PDB file of C-alpha atoms and ligand atoms in Angstrom:
ATOM      1  CA  MET A 737     114.921 176.830  79.477  1.00  0.00           C
ATOM      2  CA  THR A 738     113.071 176.166  76.247  1.00  0.00           C
ATOM      3  CA  ASP A 739     109.367 175.355  76.135  1.00  0.00           C
ATOM      4  CA  THR A 740     110.143 171.779  75.249  1.00  0.00           C
ATOM      5  CA  GLN A 741     112.301 171.258  78.294  1.00  0.00           C
ATOM      6  CA  ALA A 742     109.771 172.928  80.561  1.00  0.00           C
ATOM      7  CA  ASP A 743     107.207 170.472  79.283  1.00  0.00           C
ATOM      8  CA  VAL A 744     109.151 167.486  80.590  1.00  0.00           C
ATOM      9  CA  LEU A 745     107.879 167.136  84.161  1.00  0.00           C
ATOM     10  CA  ILE A 746     109.767 163.936  84.924  1.00  0.00           C
ATOM     11  CA  ASP A 747     113.236 163.236  83.577  1.00  0.00           C
ATOM     12  CA  VAL A 748     114.921 160.081  84.832  1.00  0.00           C
ATOM     13  CA  ARG A 749     118.470 159.940  83.512  1.00  0.00           C
ATOM     14  CA  GLY A 750     120.482 156.751  83.636  1.00  0.00           C
ATOM     15  CA  VAL A 751     119.385 155.795  87.128  1.00  0.00           C
ATOM     16  CA  CYS A 752     120.875 152.800  88.898  1.00  0.00           C
ATOM     17  CA  LYS A 753     119.740 151.609  92.283  1.00  0.00           C
ATOM     18  CA  THR A 754     121.413 148.878  94.300  1.00  0.00           C
ATOM     19  CA  PHE A 755     119.920 148.122  97.693  1.00  0.00           C
ATOM     20  CA  ALA A 756     122.152 147.590 100.730  1.00  0.00           C
ATOM     21  CA  ASN A 757     121.629 143.826 100.417  1.00  0.00           C
ATOM     22  CA  GLY A 758     123.180 143.910  96.941  1.00  0.00           C
ATOM     23  CA  VAL A 759     119.936 143.610  94.972  1.00  0.00           C
ATOM     24  CA  VAL A 760     120.156 145.660  91.785  1.00  0.00           C
ATOM     25  CA  ALA A 761     116.644 147.092  91.465  1.00  0.00           C
ATOM     26  CA  LEU A 762     117.263 149.629  88.679  1.00  0.00           C
ATOM     27  CA  GLN A 763     119.844 149.384  85.906  1.00  0.00           C
ATOM     28  CA  ASP A 764     120.456 152.475  83.805  1.00  0.00           C
ATOM     29  CA  VAL A 765     116.814 153.499  83.675  1.00  0.00           C
ATOM     30  CA  SER A 766     115.889 156.567  81.639  1.00  0.00           C
ATOM     31  CA  LEU A 767     112.339 157.849  81.280  1.00  0.00           C
ATOM     32  CA  GLN A 768     110.771 161.141  80.373  1.00  0.00           C
ATOM     33  CA  VAL A 769     107.197 162.115  81.120  1.00  0.00           C
ATOM     34  CA  ARG A 770     105.736 165.254  79.621  1.00  0.00           C
ATOM     35  CA  ARG A 771     103.019 167.485  81.007  1.00  0.00           C
ATOM     36  CA  GLY A 772      99.611 165.858  80.671  1.00  0.00           C
ATOM     37  CA  GLU A 773     100.987 162.448  79.748  1.00  0.00           C
ATOM     38  CA  VAL A 774      99.707 159.244  81.298  1.00  0.00           C
ATOM     39  CA  VAL A 775     102.433 156.617  81.445  1.00  0.00           C
ATOM     40  CA  CYS A 776     101.592 153.109  82.615  1.00  0.00           C
ATOM     41  CA  ILE A 777     104.440 150.941  83.904  1.00  0.00           C
ATOM     42  CA  VAL A 778     103.980 147.190  83.665  1.00  0.00           C
ATOM     43  CA  GLY A 779     106.194 144.187  84.235  1.00  0.00           C
ATOM     44  CA  PRO A 780     106.657 141.132  86.409  1.00  0.00           C
ATOM     45  CA  SER A 781     106.881 141.270  90.179  1.00  0.00           C
ATOM     46  CA  GLY A 782     110.330 142.346  91.352  1.00  0.00           C
ATOM     47  CA  SER A 783     111.216 144.142  88.114  1.00  0.00           C
ATOM     48  CA  GLY A 784     111.766 147.492  89.853  1.00  0.00           C
ATOM     49  CA  LYS A 785     108.460 149.267  89.128  1.00  0.00           C
ATOM     50  CA  SER A 786     107.848 150.406  92.707  1.00  0.00           C
ATOM     51  CA  THR A 787     111.466 151.341  93.206  1.00  0.00           C
ATOM     52  CA  LEU A 788     111.370 153.504  90.077  1.00  0.00           C
ATOM     53  CA  LEU A 789     108.170 155.233  91.182  1.00  0.00           C
ATOM     54  CA  ARG A 790     109.570 155.818  94.664  1.00  0.00           C
ATOM     55  CA  THR A 791     112.715 157.475  93.326  1.00  0.00           C
ATOM     56  CA  LEU A 792     110.503 160.125  91.692  1.00  0.00           C
ATOM     57  CA  ASN A 793     109.522 161.718  94.986  1.00  0.00           C
ATOM     58  CA  ALA A 794     112.674 160.677  96.825  1.00  0.00           C
ATOM     59  CA  LEU A 795     111.022 157.977  98.908  1.00  0.00           C
ATOM     60  CA  GLU A 796     113.934 155.886  97.653  1.00  0.00           C
ATOM     61  CA  THR A 797     117.526 157.026  97.163  1.00  0.00           C
ATOM     62  CA  ILE A 798     119.404 156.311  93.951  1.00  0.00           C
ATOM     63  CA  SER A 799     122.917 154.909  93.522  1.00  0.00           C
ATOM     64  CA  SER A 800     123.756 156.871  90.382  1.00  0.00           C
ATOM     65  CA  GLY A 801     122.146 158.895  87.622  1.00  0.00           C
ATOM     66  CA  ASP A 802     119.757 161.774  88.112  1.00  0.00           C
ATOM     67  CA  VAL A 803     116.034 162.272  88.620  1.00  0.00           C
ATOM     68  CA  VAL A 804     114.722 165.682  87.642  1.00  0.00           C
ATOM     69  CA  VAL A 805     111.112 166.364  88.597  1.00  0.00           C
ATOM     70  CA  LEU A 806     109.454 169.701  87.880  1.00  0.00           C
ATOM     71  CA  GLY A 807     112.830 171.078  86.968  1.00  0.00           C
ATOM     72  CA  GLN A 808     114.503 170.063  90.194  1.00  0.00           C
ATOM     73  CA  SER A 809     117.059 167.344  90.820  1.00  0.00           C
ATOM     74  CA  VAL A 810     115.191 165.534  93.578  1.00  0.00           C
ATOM     75  CA  HIS A 811     118.153 163.632  94.983  1.00  0.00           C
ATOM     76  CA  ALA A 812     120.228 166.765  95.463  1.00  0.00           C
ATOM     77  CA  ALA A 813     121.213 167.540  99.028  1.00  0.00           C
ATOM     78  CA  ARG A 814     119.092 170.617  99.519  1.00  0.00           C
ATOM     79  CA  VAL A 815     115.746 169.522  98.139  1.00  0.00           C
ATOM     80  CA  ASP A 816     112.642 170.607 100.040  1.00  0.00           C
ATOM     81  CA  LEU A 817     111.045 167.179 100.354  1.00  0.00           C
ATOM     82  CA  ASP A 818     107.779 168.466 101.793  1.00  0.00           C
ATOM     83  CA  ARG A 819     107.339 170.774  98.843  1.00  0.00           C
ATOM     84  CA  LEU A 820     108.291 168.044  96.372  1.00  0.00           C
ATOM     85  CA  ARG A 821     105.846 165.559  97.860  1.00  0.00           C
ATOM     86  CA  ALA A 822     103.074 168.137  97.882  1.00  0.00           C
ATOM     87  CA  ARG A 823     103.572 168.649  94.153  1.00  0.00           C
ATOM     88  CA  VAL A 824     103.957 164.933  93.413  1.00  0.00           C
ATOM     89  CA  GLY A 825     101.018 163.048  94.887  1.00  0.00           C
ATOM     90  CA  MET A 826     101.331 159.328  95.481  1.00  0.00           C
ATOM     91  CA  VAL A 827      98.742 156.610  95.911  1.00  0.00           C
ATOM     92  CA  PHE A 828      99.761 153.178  97.150  1.00  0.00           C
ATOM     93  CA  GLN A 829      98.275 149.713  96.993  1.00  0.00           C
ATOM     94  CA  SER A 830      97.480 149.966 100.718  1.00  0.00           C
ATOM     95  CA  PHE A 831      95.387 153.054 101.217  1.00  0.00           C
ATOM     96  CA  ASN A 832      97.274 154.349 104.289  1.00  0.00           C
ATOM     97  CA  LEU A 833      94.473 156.591 105.528  1.00  0.00           C
ATOM     98  CA  PHE A 834      94.613 157.934 109.062  1.00  0.00           C
ATOM     99  CA  PRO A 835      92.232 155.518 110.826  1.00  0.00           C
ATOM    100  CA  HIS A 836      91.068 157.892 113.563  1.00  0.00           C
ATOM    101  CA  LYS A 837      90.195 160.718 111.195  1.00  0.00           C
ATOM    102  CA  THR A 838      87.118 161.117 109.036  1.00  0.00           C
ATOM    103  CA  ALA A 839      87.368 161.106 105.259  1.00  0.00           C
ATOM    104  CA  LEU A 840      87.195 164.904 105.145  1.00  0.00           C
ATOM    105  CA  GLU A 841      89.771 165.248 107.933  1.00  0.00           C
ATOM    106  CA  ASN A 842      92.084 162.914 106.013  1.00  0.00           C
ATOM    107  CA  LEU A 843      91.933 165.296 103.075  1.00  0.00           C
ATOM    108  CA  MET A 844      92.260 168.518 105.067  1.00  0.00           C
ATOM    109  CA  LEU A 845      95.160 167.536 107.295  1.00  0.00           C
ATOM    110  CA  ALA A 846      98.152 168.074 105.027  1.00  0.00           C
ATOM    111  CA  PRO A 847      96.871 171.209 103.252  1.00  0.00           C
ATOM    112  CA  LEU A 848      96.227 172.836 106.629  1.00  0.00           C
ATOM    113  CA  VAL A 849      99.722 172.021 107.869  1.00  0.00           C
ATOM    114  CA  VAL A 850     101.634 172.857 104.707  1.00  0.00           C
ATOM    115  CA  SER A 851      99.822 175.758 103.062  1.00  0.00           C
ATOM    116  CA  ARG A 852      98.811 179.118 104.374  1.00  0.00           C
ATOM    117  CA  THR A 853      95.339 178.693 102.937  1.00  0.00           C
ATOM    118  CA  PRO A 854      92.499 179.572 105.342  1.00  0.00           C
ATOM    119  CA  ALA A 855      90.751 176.526 106.834  1.00  0.00           C
ATOM    120  CA  ALA A 856      87.388 177.415 105.288  1.00  0.00           C
ATOM    121  CA  GLU A 857      88.928 177.474 101.841  1.00  0.00           C
ATOM    122  CA  VAL A 858      90.711 174.157 102.404  1.00  0.00           C
ATOM    123  CA  ARG A 859      87.442 172.633 103.594  1.00  0.00           C
ATOM    124  CA  THR A 860      85.563 173.820 100.517  1.00  0.00           C
ATOM    125  CA  ARG A 861      88.256 172.435  98.229  1.00  0.00           C
ATOM    126  CA  CYS A 862      88.335 169.101 100.041  1.00  0.00           C
ATOM    127  CA  GLU A 863      84.550 168.751 100.018  1.00  0.00           C
ATOM    128  CA  ALA A 864      84.605 169.329  96.285  1.00  0.00           C
ATOM    129  CA  LEU A 865      87.289 166.652  95.893  1.00  0.00           C
ATOM    130  CA  LEU A 866      85.272 164.105  97.862  1.00  0.00           C
ATOM    131  CA  ALA A 867      82.332 164.874  95.580  1.00  0.00           C
ATOM    132  CA  LYS A 868      84.572 164.448  92.555  1.00  0.00           C
ATOM    133  CA  VAL A 869      85.569 160.925  93.613  1.00  0.00           C
ATOM    134  CA  GLY A 870      81.910 160.093  94.266  1.00  0.00           C
ATOM    135  CA  LEU A 871      81.982 160.308  98.052  1.00  0.00           C
ATOM    136  CA  ALA A 872      80.043 163.500  98.753  1.00  0.00           C
ATOM    137  CA  ASP A 873      77.976 161.630 101.338  1.00  0.00           C
ATOM    138  CA  LYS A 874      80.988 160.160 103.188  1.00  0.00           C
ATOM    139  CA  HIS A 875      82.662 163.257 104.699  1.00  0.00           C
ATOM    140  CA  ASP A 876      82.182 162.049 108.224  1.00  0.00           C
ATOM    141  CA  ALA A 877      82.881 158.361 107.666  1.00  0.00           C
ATOM    142  CA  HIS A 878      85.986 156.838 109.202  1.00  0.00           C
ATOM    143  CA  PRO A 879      88.124 154.567 107.005  1.00  0.00           C
ATOM    144  CA  ALA A 880      86.901 151.402 108.749  1.00  0.00           C
ATOM    145  CA  GLN A 881      83.343 152.296 107.707  1.00  0.00           C
ATOM    146  CA  LEU A 882      84.331 152.464 104.038  1.00  0.00           C
ATOM    147  CA  SER A 883      84.912 149.723 101.483  1.00  0.00           C
ATOM    148  CA  GLY A 884      88.373 149.273 100.022  1.00  0.00           C
ATOM    149  CA  GLY A 885      87.325 151.029  96.832  1.00  0.00           C
ATOM    150  CA  GLN A 886      85.939 153.951  98.798  1.00  0.00           C
ATOM    151  CA  GLN A 887      89.080 154.156 100.928  1.00  0.00           C
ATOM    152  CA  GLN A 888      91.252 154.212  97.845  1.00  0.00           C
ATOM    153  CA  ARG A 889      89.122 156.990  96.364  1.00  0.00           C
ATOM    154  CA  VAL A 890      89.608 158.961  99.599  1.00  0.00           C
ATOM    155  CA  ALA A 891      93.354 158.340  99.280  1.00  0.00           C
ATOM    156  CA  ILE A 892      93.317 159.715  95.728  1.00  0.00           C
ATOM    157  CA  ALA A 893      91.301 162.752  96.827  1.00  0.00           C
ATOM    158  CA  ARG A 894      93.708 163.274  99.703  1.00  0.00           C
ATOM    159  CA  ALA A 895      96.650 163.394  97.318  1.00  0.00           C
ATOM    160  CA  LEU A 896      94.726 165.806  95.075  1.00  0.00           C
ATOM    161  CA  ALA A 897      94.010 168.075  98.034  1.00  0.00           C
ATOM    162  CA  MET A 898      97.616 169.268  97.841  1.00  0.00           C
ATOM    163  CA  GLN A 899      96.960 170.377  94.256  1.00  0.00           C
ATOM    164  CA  PRO A 900      99.818 168.305  92.831  1.00  0.00           C
ATOM    165  CA  ASP A 901     101.292 168.709  89.365  1.00  0.00           C
ATOM    166  CA  ILE A 902     101.957 164.976  89.075  1.00  0.00           C
ATOM    167  CA  MET A 903     100.193 161.902  90.429  1.00  0.00           C
ATOM    168  CA  LEU A 904     101.980 158.586  90.987  1.00  0.00           C
ATOM    169  CA  PHE A 905      99.980 155.394  91.456  1.00  0.00           C
ATOM    170  CA  ASP A 906     101.577 152.127  92.601  1.00  0.00           C
ATOM    171  CA  GLU A 907      99.174 149.259  91.869  1.00  0.00           C
ATOM    172  CA  PRO A 908      96.239 151.255  93.231  1.00  0.00           C
ATOM    173  CA  THR A 909      93.700 148.503  92.602  1.00  0.00           C
ATOM    174  CA  SER A 910      95.725 145.406  93.496  1.00  0.00           C
ATOM    175  CA  ALA A 911      94.396 145.177  97.062  1.00  0.00           C
ATOM    176  CA  LEU A 912      90.752 145.597  96.041  1.00  0.00           C
ATOM    177  CA  ASP A 913      87.976 143.084  95.608  1.00  0.00           C
ATOM    178  CA  PRO A 914      87.426 142.653  91.856  1.00  0.00           C
ATOM    179  CA  GLU A 915      84.064 144.422  91.915  1.00  0.00           C
ATOM    180  CA  LYS A 916      85.669 147.538  93.449  1.00  0.00           C
ATOM    181  CA  VAL A 917      88.427 147.906  90.882  1.00  0.00           C
ATOM    182  CA  ASN A 918      86.463 149.882  88.306  1.00  0.00           C
ATOM    183  CA  GLU A 919      85.262 152.583  90.665  1.00  0.00           C
ATOM    184  CA  VAL A 920      88.912 153.447  91.342  1.00  0.00           C
ATOM    185  CA  LEU A 921      89.995 153.152  87.706  1.00  0.00           C
ATOM    186  CA  ASP A 922      87.101 155.429  86.736  1.00  0.00           C
ATOM    187  CA  VAL A 923      88.400 158.153  89.042  1.00  0.00           C
ATOM    188  CA  MET A 924      91.845 157.753  87.511  1.00  0.00           C
ATOM    189  CA  LYS A 925      90.343 157.990  84.024  1.00  0.00           C
ATOM    190  CA  LEU A 926      88.610 161.188  85.057  1.00  0.00           C
ATOM    191  CA  LEU A 927      91.908 162.673  86.218  1.00  0.00           C
ATOM    192  CA  ALA A 928      93.659 161.603  83.047  1.00  0.00           C
ATOM    193  CA  GLY A 929      90.889 163.221  81.002  1.00  0.00           C
ATOM    194  CA  GLU A 930      91.451 166.478  82.872  1.00  0.00           C
ATOM    195  CA  GLY A 931      95.073 166.475  81.806  1.00  0.00           C
ATOM    196  CA  MET A 932      96.759 165.319  84.992  1.00  0.00           C
ATOM    197  CA  THR A 933     100.296 164.059  84.466  1.00  0.00           C
ATOM    198  CA  MET A 934     100.287 160.491  85.762  1.00  0.00           C
ATOM    199  CA  CYS A 935     102.616 157.522  86.230  1.00  0.00           C
ATOM    200  CA  VAL A 936     100.674 154.374  86.971  1.00  0.00           C
ATOM    201  CA  VAL A 937     102.165 151.020  87.912  1.00  0.00           C
ATOM    202  CA  THR A 938      99.402 148.574  87.153  1.00  0.00           C
ATOM    203  CA  HIS A 939      98.421 145.062  86.144  1.00  0.00           C
ATOM    204  CA  GLU A 940      95.177 146.393  84.657  1.00  0.00           C
ATOM    205  CA  MET A 941      96.016 146.032  80.987  1.00  0.00           C
ATOM    206  CA  GLY A 942      92.551 147.208  79.919  1.00  0.00           C
ATOM    207  CA  PHE A 943      93.163 150.467  81.759  1.00  0.00           C
ATOM    208  CA  ALA A 944      96.643 150.810  80.266  1.00  0.00           C
ATOM    209  CA  ARG A 945      95.308 150.238  76.784  1.00  0.00           C
ATOM    210  CA  ALA A 946      92.445 152.676  77.174  1.00  0.00           C
ATOM    211  CA  VAL A 947      94.059 155.482  79.146  1.00  0.00           C
ATOM    212  CA  ALA A 948      97.837 155.437  78.739  1.00  0.00           C
ATOM    213  CA  ASP A 949      99.604 157.633  76.228  1.00  0.00           C
ATOM    214  CA  ARG A 950     102.573 155.321  76.608  1.00  0.00           C
ATOM    215  CA  VAL A 951     103.152 151.935  78.198  1.00  0.00           C
ATOM    216  CA  VAL A 952     106.537 151.075  79.670  1.00  0.00           C
ATOM    217  CA  PHE A 953     107.637 147.477  80.180  1.00  0.00           C
ATOM    218  CA  MET A 954     110.169 146.762  82.916  1.00  0.00           C
ATOM    219  CA  GLU A 955     112.026 143.536  83.524  1.00  0.00           C
ATOM    220  CA  ALA A 956     114.910 142.827  85.895  1.00  0.00           C
ATOM    221  CA  GLY A 957     115.460 146.493  86.716  1.00  0.00           C
ATOM    222  CA  GLU A 958     115.497 147.692  83.134  1.00  0.00           C
ATOM    223  CA  ILE A 959     113.073 149.457  80.854  1.00  0.00           C
ATOM    224  CA  VAL A 960     112.974 146.887  78.091  1.00  0.00           C
ATOM    225  CA  HIS A 961     110.424 148.532  75.832  1.00  0.00           C
ATOM    226  CA  GLN A 962     108.030 151.459  75.681  1.00  0.00           C
ATOM    227  CA  ALA A 963     105.395 152.340  73.126  1.00  0.00           C
ATOM    228  CA  ALA A 964     101.926 153.761  72.580  1.00  0.00           C
ATOM    229  CA  PRO A 965      99.281 151.256  73.740  1.00  0.00           C
ATOM    230  CA  ALA A 966      98.184 150.146  70.272  1.00  0.00           C
ATOM    231  CA  SER A 967     101.655 149.104  69.207  1.00  0.00           C
ATOM    232  CA  PHE A 968     102.579 147.892  72.706  1.00  0.00           C
ATOM    233  CA  PHE A 969      99.707 145.426  72.948  1.00  0.00           C
ATOM    234  CA  ASP A 970      98.856 144.641  69.336  1.00  0.00           C
ATOM    235  CA  ALA A 971     102.256 144.603  67.663  1.00  0.00           C
ATOM    236  CA  PRO A 972     104.873 144.213  70.398  1.00  0.00           C
ATOM    237  CA  ASP A 973     108.163 144.293  68.511  1.00  0.00           C
ATOM    238  CA  ASN A 974     110.208 143.026  71.408  1.00  0.00           C
ATOM    239  CA  GLU A 975     110.868 139.407  72.292  1.00  0.00           C
ATOM    240  CA  ARG A 976     110.829 139.850  76.081  1.00  0.00           C
ATOM    241  CA  LEU A 977     107.643 141.928  75.968  1.00  0.00           C
ATOM    242  CA  ARG A 978     105.949 139.263  73.861  1.00  0.00           C
ATOM    243  CA  GLY A 979     106.910 136.703  76.480  1.00  0.00           C
ATOM    244  CA  PHE A 980     105.407 138.832  79.250  1.00  0.00           C
ATOM    245  CA  LEU A 981     102.194 139.571  77.342  1.00  0.00           C
ATOM    246  CA  GLY A 982     101.883 135.920  76.406  1.00  0.00           C
ATOM    247  CA  GLN A 983     101.802 135.024  80.091  1.00  0.00           C
ATOM    248  CA  ILE A 984      99.288 137.594  81.246  1.00  0.00           C
ATOM    249  CA  LEU A 985      96.888 138.147  78.354  1.00  0.00           C
TER     250      LEU A 985
HETATM  251  P1  ADP B 660     108.180 145.624  91.602  1.00  0.00           P
HETATM  252  O1  ADP B 660     107.489 146.817  92.157  1.00  0.00           O
HETATM  253  O2  ADP B 660     108.332 145.642  90.119  1.00  0.00           O
HETATM  254  O3  ADP B 660     107.548 144.353  92.069  1.00  0.00           O
HETATM  255  P2  ADP B 660     110.328 146.426  93.364  1.00  0.00           P
HETATM  256  O4  ADP B 660     110.746 147.759  92.870  1.00  0.00           O
HETATM  257  O5  ADP B 660     109.472 146.390  94.566  1.00  0.00           O
HETATM  258  O6  ADP B 660     109.668 145.605  92.165  1.00  0.00           O
HETATM  259  O7  ADP B 660     111.616 145.550  93.686  1.00  0.00           O
HETATM  260  C1  ADP B 660     112.708 145.426  92.785  1.00  0.00           C
HETATM  261  C2  ADP B 660     113.749 144.538  93.426  1.00  0.00           C
HETATM  262  O8  ADP B 660     114.307 145.187  94.547  1.00  0.00           O
HETATM  263  C3  ADP B 660     113.211 143.223  93.938  1.00  0.00           C
HETATM  264  O9  ADP B 660     114.199 142.230  93.752  1.00  0.00           O
HETATM  265  C4  ADP B 660     112.984 143.482  95.399  1.00  0.00           C
HETATM  266  O10 ADP B 660     113.072 142.284  96.146  1.00  0.00           O
HETATM  267  C5  ADP B 660     114.127 144.427  95.723  1.00  0.00           C
HETATM  268  N1  ADP B 660     113.804 145.359  96.816  1.00  0.00           N
HETATM  269  C6  ADP B 660     112.771 146.208  96.864  1.00  0.00           C
HETATM  270  N2  ADP B 660     112.826 146.957  97.975  1.00  0.00           N
HETATM  271  C7  ADP B 660     113.934 146.554  98.644  1.00  0.00           C
HETATM  272  C8  ADP B 660     114.547 146.950  99.885  1.00  0.00           C
HETATM  273  N3  ADP B 660     114.030 147.933 100.632  1.00  0.00           N
HETATM  274  N4  ADP B 660     115.681 146.321 100.260  1.00  0.00           N
HETATM  275  C9  ADP B 660     116.213 145.354  99.480  1.00  0.00           C
HETATM  276  N5  ADP B 660     115.702 144.936  98.317  1.00  0.00           N
HETATM  277  C10 ADP B 660     114.572 145.527  97.901  1.00  0.00           C
HETATM  278 MG1   MG B 661     105.745 146.976  93.287  1.00  0.00          MG
END
């Protein structure tokens, strides 16, 4: 493998996905994401953004094409899904924390089960991650005692606790009160600044403009256009993208 190929952490090749009910969610989608890149995926509701993201860690099957993540074809029969999902962290709109566990326990659970790392070492790493997302004083809080923004920051830290190579975010701020959105986006900006490879489905165009290396526009199951943020937002040379931006900006 050449250096260039090794640098492509996500390689989606001509993927089609038709759900059992006949809905075509993805039509010949191809997308490459290189190490350290931040790619924001935008588009109207129902355009296939979540489905695309979910195919990347095999939460969703594909009908045809190939998805190669970290050099591995993730829809092959013999994929180690636990290993894949440890290396590809995912954060959802709904925070999905374990309600009966503390913030720190939420972070420590998976690393203790999956890795052979000693508990003390896992604890130290997880405490550092809670501090990193601004929640050093919330180790012992249960999710119900935290605001939505705090819960989402715990969810991000929990994904990071597995030391992933890639982070996927599916509308991570859409369920938050407006005043809590920035505290989550700030954590994501921090990660991006550290060089994390990220795919972010979002309606936060300010975030996309400021943080993305590339913005991808999906419509009706297709990638219609992709470009660097400046050209994407300021000089969109695509009719359908202009229509979308005209509605939301
Ligand atoms: P987005 O995230 O852009 O809103 P989705 O990827 O969730 O879009 O959905 C794409 C299309 O696939 C939509 O028409 C949606 O209704 C359909 N869809 C999503 N999940 C399923 C499912 N599990 N079964 C059937 N249809 C689905
Ligand atoms: Mg979605």
